mmCIF file of C-alpha atoms in Angstrom:
data_model
loop_
_atom_site.group_PDB
_atom_site.id
_atom_site.type_symbol
_atom_site.label_atom_id
_atom_site.label_comp_id
_atom_site.label_asym_id
_atom_site.label_seq_id
_atom_site.Cartn_x
_atom_site.Cartn_y
_atom_site.Cartn_z
ATOM 1 C CA MET A 1 77.007 75.743 125.922
ATOM 2 C CA ARG A 2 77.261 79.456 125.513
ATOM 3 C CA GLU A 3 75.184 81.805 127.602
ATOM 4 C CA PRO A 4 72.149 82.992 125.427
ATOM 5 C CA THR A 5 73.113 86.677 125.681
ATOM 6 C CA ILE A 6 71.623 89.195 123.109
ATOM 7 C CA PHE A 7 75.067 89.617 121.532
ATOM 8 C CA HIS A 8 75.350 85.803 121.060
ATOM 9 C CA GLN A 9 72.044 85.677 119.461
ATOM 10 C CA ILE A 10 73.081 88.289 117.004
ATOM 11 C CA GLU A 11 76.149 86.239 116.210
ATOM 12 C CA ASP A 12 73.941 83.200 115.574
ATOM 13 C CA ILE A 13 72.042 85.203 112.962
ATOM 14 C CA PHE A 14 75.067 87.008 111.589
ATOM 15 C CA TYR A 15 77.332 84.287 110.669
ATOM 16 C CA PRO A 16 74.912 82.053 108.733
ATOM 17 C CA VAL A 17 73.710 85.101 106.814
ATOM 18 C CA LEU A 18 77.325 86.128 106.191
ATOM 19 C CA ALA A 19 78.137 82.726 104.984
ATOM 20 C CA VAL A 20 75.256 82.668 102.267
ATOM 21 C CA VAL A 21 75.921 86.307 101.197
ATOM 22 C CA GLY A 22 79.767 85.799 101.160
ATOM 23 C CA VAL A 23 79.582 82.712 98.947
ATOM 24 C CA LEU A 24 77.118 84.408 96.594
ATOM 25 C CA VAL A 25 78.698 87.768 96.035
ATOM 26 C CA ASN A 26 82.226 86.390 95.629
ATOM 27 C CA SER A 27 81.275 83.710 93.370
ATOM 28 C CA LEU A 28 79.398 86.344 91.179
ATOM 29 C CA ALA A 29 82.532 88.586 91.267
ATOM 30 C CA ILE A 30 84.819 85.812 90.203
ATOM 31 C CA LEU A 31 82.413 84.828 87.435
ATOM 32 C CA ILE A 32 81.925 88.303 86.048
ATOM 33 C CA LEU A 33 85.482 89.713 86.461
ATOM 34 C CA SER A 34 87.161 86.630 84.822
ATOM 35 C CA GLN A 35 85.184 87.177 81.675
ATOM 36 C CA GLY A 36 87.191 90.532 81.209
ATOM 37 C CA LYS A 37 84.155 92.453 80.077
ATOM 38 C CA CYS A 38 84.205 95.144 82.828
ATOM 39 C CA GLY A 39 86.507 97.644 80.971
ATOM 40 C CA LEU A 40 89.277 97.154 83.471
ATOM 41 C CA SER A 41 92.995 96.569 82.646
ATOM 42 C CA LYS A 42 94.273 93.052 82.932
ATOM 43 C CA CYS A 43 96.336 93.995 85.982
ATOM 44 C CA ILE A 44 93.357 95.220 87.874
ATOM 45 C CA THR A 45 91.183 92.366 86.810
ATOM 46 C CA HIS A 46 93.697 89.786 88.027
ATOM 47 C CA TYR A 47 94.011 91.492 91.290
ATOM 48 C CA LEU A 48 90.234 91.661 91.839
ATOM 49 C CA VAL A 49 89.744 88.157 90.776
ATOM 50 C CA ALA A 50 92.434 87.078 93.233
ATOM 51 C CA MET A 51 90.954 89.057 96.053
ATOM 52 C CA ALA A 52 87.556 87.547 95.437
ATOM 53 C CA VAL A 53 88.959 84.029 95.454
ATOM 54 C CA ALA A 54 90.814 84.721 98.735
ATOM 55 C CA ASP A 55 87.609 86.312 100.308
ATOM 56 C CA LEU A 56 85.622 83.254 99.264
ATOM 57 C CA LEU A 57 88.256 81.010 100.981
ATOM 58 C CA VAL A 58 87.972 83.041 104.050
ATOM 59 C CA VAL A 59 84.177 82.542 104.113
ATOM 60 C CA PHE A 60 84.427 78.909 103.599
ATOM 61 C CA THR A 61 87.241 78.368 106.302
ATOM 62 C CA ASP A 62 86.486 80.964 108.901
ATOM 63 C CA VAL A 63 82.733 81.527 108.543
ATOM 64 C CA ILE A 64 81.279 78.234 107.483
ATOM 65 C CA LEU A 65 83.643 75.576 108.667
ATOM 66 C CA PHE A 66 85.191 77.154 111.744
ATOM 67 C CA GLY A 67 81.937 79.120 112.673
ATOM 68 C CA VAL A 68 78.567 77.862 111.491
ATOM 69 C CA ILE A 69 79.243 74.136 111.331
ATOM 70 C CA HIS A 70 81.251 74.133 114.589
ATOM 71 C CA PHE A 71 78.513 75.871 116.663
ATOM 72 C CA HIS A 72 75.391 74.507 114.918
ATOM 73 C CA PHE A 73 76.452 70.969 113.987
ATOM 74 C CA PRO A 74 78.797 69.821 116.861
ATOM 75 C CA GLY A 75 80.261 66.362 117.048
ATOM 76 C CA THR A 76 81.254 66.051 113.259
ATOM 77 C CA TYR A 77 84.700 64.947 112.095
ATOM 78 C CA LEU A 78 85.630 68.702 112.082
ATOM 79 C CA ASP A 79 85.567 68.546 115.822
ATOM 80 C CA THR A 80 88.614 66.200 115.887
ATOM 81 C CA THR A 81 91.849 67.833 116.857
ATOM 82 C CA PRO A 82 93.662 67.075 113.474
ATOM 83 C CA ALA A 83 90.765 68.574 111.572
ATOM 84 C CA ARG A 84 90.635 71.651 113.815
ATOM 85 C CA SER A 85 94.288 72.039 113.522
ATOM 86 C CA LEU A 86 94.296 71.732 109.718
ATOM 87 C CA LEU A 87 91.410 74.130 109.625
ATOM 88 C CA LEU A 88 93.294 76.675 111.625
ATOM 89 C CA VAL A 89 96.178 76.560 109.093
ATOM 90 C CA LEU A 90 93.724 77.142 106.203
ATOM 91 C CA LEU A 91 91.990 79.891 108.172
ATOM 92 C CA TYR A 92 95.175 81.768 108.925
ATOM 93 C CA ALA A 93 96.580 81.221 105.264
ATOM 94 C CA ALA A 94 93.290 82.488 103.695
ATOM 95 C CA THR A 95 93.041 85.666 105.936
ATOM 96 C CA ASP A 96 96.695 86.602 105.362
ATOM 97 C CA ILE A 97 96.353 86.137 101.685
ATOM 98 C CA SER A 98 93.146 88.162 101.494
ATOM 99 C CA VAL A 99 94.732 91.077 103.503
ATOM 100 C CA TRP A 100 97.965 91.108 101.513
ATOM 101 C CA PHE A 101 96.233 90.998 98.169
ATOM 102 C CA THR A 102 94.426 94.266 99.219
ATOM 103 C CA LEU A 103 97.904 95.623 100.007
ATOM 104 C CA THR A 104 99.475 94.499 96.709
ATOM 105 C CA PHE A 105 96.558 95.847 94.688
ATOM 106 C CA THR A 106 96.965 99.209 96.573
ATOM 107 C CA PHE A 107 100.624 99.157 95.786
ATOM 108 C CA ASP A 108 99.984 98.316 92.103
ATOM 109 C CA ARG A 109 97.686 101.305 91.853
ATOM 110 C CA PHE A 110 100.108 103.534 93.687
ATOM 111 C CA VAL A 111 102.668 102.576 91.096
ATOM 112 C CA ALA A 112 100.374 103.159 88.154
ATOM 113 C CA ILE A 113 99.125 106.608 89.422
ATOM 114 C CA CYS A 114 102.460 107.963 91.003
ATOM 115 C CA CYS A 115 105.247 106.249 89.241
ATOM 116 C CA PRO A 116 104.979 106.559 85.490
ATOM 117 C CA LYS A 117 108.546 105.338 84.827
ATOM 118 C CA LEU A 118 108.134 102.124 86.935
ATOM 119 C CA LYS A 119 104.505 101.634 85.633
ATOM 120 C CA THR A 120 105.580 100.157 82.323
ATOM 121 C CA LYS A 121 107.764 97.484 84.013
ATOM 122 C CA TYR A 122 105.669 96.838 87.086
ATOM 123 C CA CYS A 123 102.122 97.071 86.118
ATOM 124 C CA THR A 124 102.076 94.055 83.738
ATOM 125 C CA GLU A 125 100.048 90.890 83.631
ATOM 126 C CA LYS A 126 103.256 88.853 84.301
ATOM 127 C CA THR A 127 104.153 90.732 87.453
ATOM 128 C CA VAL A 128 100.645 90.413 88.811
ATOM 129 C CA ASN A 129 100.788 86.712 88.289
ATOM 130 C CA VAL A 130 104.169 86.477 90.065
ATOM 131 C CA VAL A 131 103.031 88.719 93.044
ATOM 132 C CA ILE A 132 99.784 86.689 93.463
ATOM 133 C CA THR A 133 101.705 83.337 93.305
ATOM 134 C CA THR A 134 104.517 84.479 95.718
ATOM 135 C CA VAL A 135 102.143 86.000 98.274
ATOM 136 C CA SER A 136 100.018 82.797 98.183
ATOM 137 C CA VAL A 137 102.929 80.372 98.557
ATOM 138 C CA LEU A 138 104.734 82.432 101.308
ATOM 139 C CA PHE A 139 101.644 82.741 103.527
ATOM 140 C CA CYS A 140 100.581 79.117 103.057
ATOM 141 C CA LEU A 141 104.033 78.115 104.309
ATOM 142 C CA LYS A 142 104.026 80.765 107.020
ATOM 143 C CA SER A 143 100.672 79.377 108.399
ATOM 144 C CA ILE A 144 102.011 75.758 108.824
ATOM 145 C CA PRO A 145 103.175 76.158 112.417
ATOM 146 C CA TRP A 146 99.614 76.948 113.479
ATOM 147 C CA TYR A 147 98.928 73.271 113.002
ATOM 148 C CA PHE A 148 100.804 72.557 116.142
ATOM 149 C CA GLU A 149 99.086 75.148 118.381
ATOM 150 C CA PHE A 150 96.213 72.898 119.591
ATOM 151 C CA GLU A 151 96.237 69.823 121.947
ATOM 152 C CA PRO A 152 93.259 67.392 122.287
ATOM 153 C CA GLU A 153 90.648 68.072 125.025
ATOM 154 C CA TYR A 154 89.828 64.398 125.287
ATOM 155 C CA ILE A 155 90.527 61.120 123.541
ATOM 156 C CA ILE A 156 87.844 58.587 122.578
ATOM 157 C CA ASP A 157 88.745 55.273 121.026
ATOM 158 C CA ASN A 158 92.240 56.599 120.242
ATOM 159 C CA VAL A 159 90.874 59.555 118.353
ATOM 160 C CA PRO A 160 91.727 63.030 119.710
ATOM 161 C CA TRP A 161 88.763 65.375 119.953
ATOM 162 C CA GLY A 162 88.422 69.049 120.800
ATOM 163 C CA ALA A 163 91.200 71.733 120.629
ATOM 164 C CA ILE A 164 92.848 73.667 123.304
ATOM 165 C CA GLU A 165 96.015 75.799 123.109
ATOM 166 C CA SER A 166 99.002 73.991 124.330
ATOM 167 C CA LEU A 167 100.879 75.368 127.413
ATOM 168 C CA SER A 168 103.980 75.794 125.195
ATOM 169 C CA TYR A 169 102.132 78.277 123.114
ATOM 170 C CA TYR A 170 102.246 80.655 126.017
ATOM 171 C CA THR A 171 105.625 79.814 127.483
ATOM 172 C CA GLU A 172 108.036 79.077 124.654
ATOM 173 C CA ALA A 173 109.915 82.069 123.173
ATOM 174 C CA ALA A 174 109.532 80.620 119.735
ATOM 175 C CA TRP A 175 105.762 80.601 119.950
ATOM 176 C CA VAL A 176 105.701 84.135 121.453
ATOM 177 C CA ALA A 177 107.831 85.480 118.678
ATOM 178 C CA PHE A 178 105.741 83.693 115.962
ATOM 179 C CA ASP A 179 102.651 85.224 117.340
ATOM 180 C CA ILE A 180 103.998 88.628 117.516
ATOM 181 C CA LEU A 181 105.392 88.305 113.850
ATOM 182 C CA SER A 182 102.009 87.007 112.598
ATOM 183 C CA ILE A 183 100.069 89.867 114.094
ATOM 184 C CA ILE A 184 102.659 92.355 112.731
ATOM 185 C CA LEU A 185 102.235 90.777 109.135
ATOM 186 C CA THR A 186 98.486 90.619 109.400
ATOM 187 C CA PRO A 187 97.063 93.146 110.004
ATOM 188 C CA LEU A 188 99.283 95.907 111.498
ATOM 189 C CA LEU A 189 101.910 96.181 108.640
ATOM 190 C CA PRO A 190 99.269 96.042 105.765
ATOM 191 C CA PHE A 191 96.979 98.528 107.751
ATOM 192 C CA VAL A 192 99.893 100.996 108.107
ATOM 193 C CA LEU A 193 101.147 100.539 104.542
ATOM 194 C CA ILE A 194 97.739 101.018 102.989
ATOM 195 C CA LEU A 195 97.181 104.195 104.821
ATOM 196 C CA LEU A 196 100.698 105.408 103.811
ATOM 197 C CA LEU A 197 100.290 104.493 100.169
ATOM 198 C CA ASN A 198 96.833 106.154 99.967
ATOM 199 C CA ALA A 199 98.213 109.396 101.608
ATOM 200 C CA LEU A 200 101.042 109.530 99.095
ATOM 201 C CA THR A 201 98.551 108.881 96.131
ATOM 202 C CA VAL A 202 96.314 111.549 97.391
ATOM 203 C CA ARG A 203 99.255 113.985 97.667
ATOM 204 C CA HIS A 204 100.384 113.018 94.081
ATOM 205 C CA ILE A 205 96.885 113.437 92.623
ATOM 206 C CA PHE A 206 96.366 116.955 94.084
ATOM 207 C CA VAL A 207 99.820 118.106 92.633
ATOM 208 C CA ALA A 208 99.193 116.483 89.261
ATOM 209 C CA ASN A 209 95.593 117.748 88.931
ATOM 210 C CA ARG A 210 96.674 121.354 89.799
ATOM 211 C CA VAL A 211 99.290 121.265 87.090
ATOM 212 C CA ARG A 212 96.877 119.800 84.526
ATOM 213 C CA ARG A 213 94.124 122.346 85.363
ATOM 214 C CA LYS A 214 96.641 125.222 84.815
ATOM 215 C CA LEU A 215 97.597 123.667 81.381
ATOM 216 C CA LEU A 216 93.930 123.266 80.492
ATOM 217 C CA ASP A 217 93.135 126.810 81.604
ATOM 218 C CA HIS A 218 95.618 128.040 79.051
ATOM 219 C CA SER A 219 94.110 126.087 76.452
ATOM 220 C CA LYS A 220 92.158 128.115 73.738
ATOM 221 C CA SER A 221 89.307 125.597 73.390
ATOM 222 C CA GLU A 222 86.380 126.410 75.349
ATOM 223 C CA ASN A 223 84.893 122.869 75.562
ATOM 224 C CA HIS A 224 87.560 120.424 76.267
ATOM 225 C CA THR A 225 87.735 117.019 77.917
ATOM 226 C CA ASP A 226 90.609 115.384 79.680
ATOM 227 C CA PRO A 227 90.470 111.529 79.086
ATOM 228 C CA GLU A 228 93.560 111.046 81.232
ATOM 229 C CA MET A 229 91.997 112.763 84.225
ATOM 230 C CA GLU A 230 88.826 110.791 83.682
ATOM 231 C CA ASN A 231 90.513 107.566 83.632
ATOM 232 C CA ARG A 232 92.642 108.417 86.476
ATOM 233 C CA ARG A 233 89.374 109.469 88.420
ATOM 234 C CA LYS A 234 87.789 105.970 87.948
ATOM 235 C CA SER A 235 90.969 104.222 89.054
ATOM 236 C CA ILE A 236 91.230 106.364 92.119
ATOM 237 C CA ILE A 237 87.544 105.740 93.120
ATOM 238 C CA LEU A 238 88.033 102.069 92.825
ATOM 239 C CA LEU A 239 91.329 102.124 94.780
ATOM 240 C CA PHE A 240 90.026 104.322 97.515
ATOM 241 C CA THR A 241 86.699 102.548 98.085
ATOM 242 C CA ILE A 242 88.377 99.054 98.321
ATOM 243 C CA SER A 243 91.235 100.127 100.545
ATOM 244 C CA GLY A 244 89.073 102.566 102.576
ATOM 245 C CA SER A 245 86.556 99.731 103.256
ATOM 246 C CA PHE A 246 89.396 97.523 104.415
ATOM 247 C CA ILE A 247 90.637 100.119 106.819
ATOM 248 C CA LEU A 248 87.374 100.929 108.279
ATOM 249 C CA LEU A 249 86.207 97.241 108.776
ATOM 250 C CA TRP A 250 89.655 96.228 110.331
ATOM 251 C CA MET A 251 90.074 99.375 112.437
ATOM 252 C CA THR A 252 88.274 97.891 115.490
ATOM 253 C CA THR A 253 90.348 94.652 115.387
ATOM 254 C CA VAL A 254 93.698 96.718 115.008
ATOM 255 C CA LEU A 255 92.662 99.135 117.884
ATOM 256 C CA TYR A 256 91.577 96.369 120.154
ATOM 257 C CA PHE A 257 94.832 94.508 119.461
ATOM 258 C CA LEU A 258 96.893 97.562 120.490
ATOM 259 C CA TYR A 259 94.687 98.024 123.534
ATOM 260 C CA TRP A 260 95.077 94.588 125.059
ATOM 261 C CA ARG A 261 98.820 94.507 124.239
ATOM 262 C CA ILE A 262 99.361 97.854 125.986
ATOM 263 C CA THR A 263 97.055 97.003 128.970
ATOM 264 C CA ASN A 264 97.915 93.173 129.113
ATOM 265 C CA THR A 265 94.181 92.387 129.008
ATOM 266 C CA TYR A 266 94.170 88.636 128.045
ATOM 267 C CA TYR A 267 91.068 87.520 130.075
ATOM 268 C CA TYR A 268 87.406 88.326 130.188
ATOM 269 C CA THR A 269 85.081 88.430 133.120
ATOM 270 C CA GLY A 270 82.249 86.970 130.981
ATOM 271 C CA PRO A 271 80.243 87.404 127.884
ATOM 272 C CA HIS A 272 78.964 90.868 129.076
ATOM 273 C CA ASP A 273 82.593 92.188 129.448
ATOM 274 C CA PRO A 274 83.007 95.166 127.058
ATOM 275 C CA ALA A 275 86.454 93.876 126.148
ATOM 276 C CA TYR A 276 84.865 90.629 124.827
ATOM 277 C CA ILE A 277 82.098 92.326 123.039
ATOM 278 C CA THR A 278 84.620 94.793 121.518
ATOM 279 C CA GLU A 279 86.899 91.896 120.341
ATOM 280 C CA GLN A 280 84.090 89.834 118.752
ATOM 281 C CA SER A 281 82.542 92.870 117.138
ATOM 282 C CA GLY A 282 85.732 93.659 115.521
ATOM 283 C CA TYR A 283 86.021 89.947 114.377
ATOM 284 C CA MET A 284 82.484 90.217 112.754
ATOM 285 C CA LEU A 285 83.485 93.460 110.964
ATOM 286 C CA GLN A 286 86.717 91.938 109.837
ATOM 287 C CA LEU A 287 84.758 88.944 108.297
ATOM 288 C CA LEU A 288 82.286 91.411 106.790
ATOM 289 C CA SER A 289 85.116 92.797 104.756
ATOM 290 C CA THR A 290 84.891 89.527 102.618
ATOM 291 C CA CYS A 291 81.565 90.665 101.161
ATOM 292 C CA THR A 292 82.098 94.430 100.532
ATOM 293 C CA ASN A 293 84.364 94.449 97.439
ATOM 294 C CA THR A 294 81.528 93.105 95.097
ATOM 295 C CA CYS A 295 79.144 95.916 96.403
ATOM 296 C CA ILE A 296 81.937 98.448 95.641
ATOM 297 C CA TYR A 297 82.412 97.145 92.159
ATOM 298 C CA ALA A 298 78.644 97.370 91.562
ATOM 299 C CA VAL A 299 78.520 100.946 92.840
ATOM 300 C CA THR A 300 81.612 102.327 91.135
ATOM 301 C CA GLN A 301 81.926 100.309 87.901
ATOM 302 C CA THR A 302 79.130 100.790 85.300
ATOM 303 C CA LYS A 303 80.158 97.806 83.082
ATOM 304 C CA PHE A 304 80.494 95.622 86.146
ATOM 305 C CA ARG A 305 76.908 96.619 87.109
ATOM 306 C CA GLU A 306 75.654 95.701 83.568
ATOM 307 C CA GLN A 307 77.302 92.432 83.728
ATOM 308 C CA LEU A 308 75.857 91.763 87.162
ATOM 309 C CA LYS A 309 72.354 92.611 85.864
ATOM 310 C CA ASN A 310 72.902 90.108 83.006
ATOM 311 C CA ALA A 311 74.100 87.381 85.358
ATOM 312 C CA VAL A 312 71.021 87.910 87.559
ATOM 313 C CA LYS A 313 68.612 87.905 84.515
ATOM 314 C CA TYR A 314 70.337 84.845 82.979
ATOM 315 C CA PRO A 315 68.494 82.082 85.027
ATOM 316 C CA PHE A 316 65.016 83.679 84.348
ATOM 317 C CA THR A 317 65.624 84.204 80.624
ATOM 318 C CA ALA A 318 66.988 80.672 80.244
ATOM 319 C CA ILE A 319 63.733 79.332 81.814
ATOM 320 C CA VAL A 320 61.557 81.463 79.503
ATOM 321 C CA LYS A 321 63.462 80.317 76.447
ATOM 322 C CA LEU A 322 63.069 76.741 77.673
ATOM 323 C CA PHE A 323 59.186 76.889 77.730
ATOM 324 C CA LYS A 324 58.906 78.700 74.494
#
C-alpha cells in the first residue's frame, strides 16, 4: 500500500480524470480530422490523425491499463507477469511512436516552409504514409526486448504474478546499452531535434518575411493582401503550438533524467523526497501532453472549431429530431 501523501492523493484524482479526458479528446480529434473538412492539407491531416491515434494508445496503455486499473483494481489478470510484460512493450511502443510522430510532423513542416525544392517531393501523401508506417513498425520492434525486463514476484498455482526488474537488467552490458539507447531515442533526440528544427524555421521565416515586406512596400497598390504569408502564418502557428507544447510538457522529464544521470541518484528516501516528487510530476506532465493537441486545434483552427461544435451538438439535435 502506498503512503497516503497529498501528492499521492493528487495522483489518484489526476490519472482517472486524464483517462476520461484523453479518450474523449483524442477520439474527437480522430473523428473530426479524418473527415478532411478542416481546411488542412492531406499531409498535415494524416500526421495529426496519426498523432491522435498514438496519443490515444498512450492513454489506454499507460494511463488506463498500467495506471488506473493496476492501482484501483488490483488482483486482475493484468497483474500477472506475462500481462505486465506485454503491457510494458505496448506502453513503450505507444510512447515512442507518439513522440516520434511529433518529430516527423515538425520535420515535415520544416521542409514545407524552409525547403521549397524538396517540398514537392517530400510533402506528399505517399511520403507521409511511408513515414508513419516506418516509424510505427521500427518502434514496435524496438520495444520487444522490454518484455524480458520483468521477473515474477511470486507464483501461485504455476501462474507468475507481479513484476520486478530482473537483476540482469542492472548488470548485463546489453541491457545497460539498450536502456541508454532507449532514453536517447525517446525523448532526448526528438527533444533536441524539435528545438533545432523550430529554431531553423524561425530564422527562415524572419528572413523570408523581411524580403517579402520589402517587395510589398515597393508595390504601387495601397491595399494589398499576401495570401502566401497568411497561409504560412497559419501553418507556423499550428507547428509552434504543437511542438512548443511537447517541449514544455516533456521538459521536466528530460531535465530530471539529465540530473539523475549526472548525480547517479537512483534511489529515493521516501514519497516526500523532492527527487521522487519531481520525477512523478514530470511523468504526469508527460502524459498530459497526450491531451493538449486537440485543445490546440480548437484554439488555432477555425474550421476544426466549427466541426467540433457540430460534433458536440449532433447528439442533442439527433434526440430532438427523434421526438419530432
